[in-house]
Amino acid sequence: MKTIITVASGSQPKDLAHWRAMLADRSALFARPGAHHKALLTGARTLYTNKVIDSDDLCDLLELADGALAFAVESMLDINSDE
């Protein structure tokens, strides 16, 4: 998986920075994993629709969003098994 996301010329890199900030927001992720995942997916598709990212980058962002959800679920299962 590629970790560097390219930004098309004339785009708004602040939108991509906002998406990355959302991805890094663990408190929101752990508070509502499903809703946070959906917001990440929607944001990634919006970046693609607005031509901020290309299709390869969209795939990468979707994989990162799925990974974040998996991380949250696994962390919650670990917490529950420790109790």
mmCIF file of C-alpha atoms in Angstrom:
data_model
loop_
_atom_site.group_PDB
_atom_site.id
_atom_site.type_symbol
_atom_site.label_atom_id
_atom_site.label_comp_id
_atom_site.label_asym_id
_atom_site.label_seq_id
_atom_site.Cartn_x
_atom_site.Cartn_y
_atom_site.Cartn_z
ATOM 1 C CA MET A 1 0.000 0.000 0.000
ATOM 2 C CA LYS A 2 1.257 3.427 -0.938
ATOM 3 C CA THR A 3 1.508 5.896 1.955
ATOM 4 C CA ILE A 4 2.141 9.108 0.043
ATOM 5 C CA ILE A 5 -0.954 10.580 -1.540
ATOM 6 C CA THR A 6 -0.432 12.760 -4.572
ATOM 7 C CA VAL A 7 -2.470 15.909 -4.991
ATOM 8 C CA ALA A 8 -3.615 17.038 -8.414
ATOM 9 C CA SER A 9 -2.620 20.534 -9.443
ATOM 10 C CA GLY A 10 -5.210 23.209 -8.759
ATOM 11 C CA SER A 11 -6.775 21.111 -6.013
ATOM 12 C CA GLN A 12 -7.316 21.975 -2.402
ATOM 13 C CA PRO A 13 -4.693 20.192 -0.316
ATOM 14 C CA LYS A 14 -6.418 21.405 2.859
ATOM 15 C CA ASP A 15 -9.234 18.937 2.104
ATOM 16 C CA LEU A 16 -6.739 16.083 2.011
ATOM 17 C CA ALA A 17 -5.108 17.385 5.196
ATOM 18 C CA HIS A 18 -8.545 17.426 6.834
ATOM 19 C CA TRP A 19 -9.127 13.805 5.771
ATOM 20 C CA ARG A 20 -5.757 12.796 7.213
ATOM 21 C CA ALA A 21 -6.607 14.597 10.470
ATOM 22 C CA MET A 22 -9.871 12.663 10.622
ATOM 23 C CA LEU A 23 -7.977 9.415 10.078
ATOM 24 C CA ALA A 24 -5.638 10.247 12.970
ATOM 25 C CA ASP A 25 -8.468 11.187 15.361
ATOM 26 C CA ARG A 26 -8.478 8.126 17.620
ATOM 27 C CA SER A 27 -10.956 9.564 20.122
ATOM 28 C CA ALA A 28 -13.608 9.938 17.410
ATOM 29 C CA LEU A 29 -12.713 6.533 16.004
ATOM 30 C CA PHE A 30 -13.110 4.776 19.357
ATOM 31 C CA ALA A 31 -16.242 6.730 20.312
ATOM 32 C CA ARG A 32 -18.184 5.718 17.189
ATOM 33 C CA PRO A 33 -16.150 3.415 14.939
ATOM 34 C CA GLY A 34 -18.869 2.767 12.365
ATOM 35 C CA ALA A 35 -19.847 6.395 11.939
ATOM 36 C CA HIS A 36 -16.215 7.490 11.810
ATOM 37 C CA HIS A 37 -15.466 4.864 9.150
ATOM 38 C CA LYS A 38 -18.436 6.028 7.098
ATOM 39 C CA ALA A 39 -17.237 9.645 7.350
ATOM 40 C CA LEU A 40 -13.773 8.598 6.155
ATOM 41 C CA LEU A 41 -15.239 6.698 3.203
ATOM 42 C CA THR A 42 -17.488 9.601 2.267
ATOM 43 C CA GLY A 43 -14.615 12.067 2.557
ATOM 44 C CA ALA A 44 -12.366 9.915 0.381
ATOM 45 C CA ARG A 45 -15.018 9.622 -2.306
ATOM 46 C CA THR A 46 -15.592 13.378 -2.185
ATOM 47 C CA LEU A 47 -11.867 14.006 -2.668
ATOM 48 C CA TYR A 48 -11.962 11.724 -5.700
ATOM 49 C CA THR A 49 -15.121 13.282 -7.129
ATOM 50 C CA ASN A 50 -13.606 16.756 -6.751
ATOM 51 C CA LYS A 51 -10.447 15.510 -8.515
ATOM 52 C CA VAL A 52 -8.233 16.203 -5.508
ATOM 53 C CA ILE A 53 -6.961 12.606 -5.709
ATOM 54 C CA ASP A 54 -6.815 9.999 -8.457
ATOM 55 C CA SER A 55 -8.274 6.488 -8.445
ATOM 56 C CA ASP A 56 -5.101 4.912 -7.032
ATOM 57 C CA ASP A 57 -5.134 7.367 -4.152
ATOM 58 C CA LEU A 58 -8.829 6.672 -3.580
ATOM 59 C CA CYS A 59 -8.042 2.973 -3.195
ATOM 60 C CA ASP A 60 -5.308 3.836 -0.697
ATOM 61 C CA LEU A 61 -7.599 6.086 1.347
ATOM 62 C CA LEU A 62 -10.337 3.450 1.393
ATOM 63 C CA GLU A 63 -7.833 0.857 2.606
ATOM 64 C CA LEU A 64 -6.609 3.223 5.321
ATOM 65 C CA ALA A 65 -10.212 3.823 6.432
ATOM 66 C CA ASP A 66 -10.866 0.076 6.552
ATOM 67 C CA GLY A 67 -7.652 -0.411 8.518
ATOM 68 C CA ALA A 68 -8.704 2.229 11.032
ATOM 69 C CA LEU A 69 -12.035 0.479 11.550
ATOM 70 C CA ALA A 70 -10.328 -2.886 11.985
ATOM 71 C CA PHE A 71 -7.920 -1.329 14.490
ATOM 72 C CA ALA A 72 -10.795 0.143 16.514
ATOM 73 C CA VAL A 73 -12.745 -3.117 16.564
ATOM 74 C CA GLU A 74 -9.685 -5.164 17.538
ATOM 75 C CA SER A 75 -8.823 -2.659 20.273
ATOM 76 C CA MET A 76 -12.357 -2.837 21.649
ATOM 77 C CA LEU A 77 -12.213 -6.642 21.634
ATOM 78 C CA ASP A 78 -8.874 -6.534 23.477
ATOM 79 C CA ILE A 79 -10.313 -4.183 26.103
ATOM 80 C CA ASN A 80 -13.364 -6.420 26.597
ATOM 81 C CA SER A 81 -11.233 -9.554 26.927
ATOM 82 C CA ASP A 82 -9.105 -7.908 29.632
ATOM 83 C CA GLU A 83 -12.134 -7.213 31.849
#
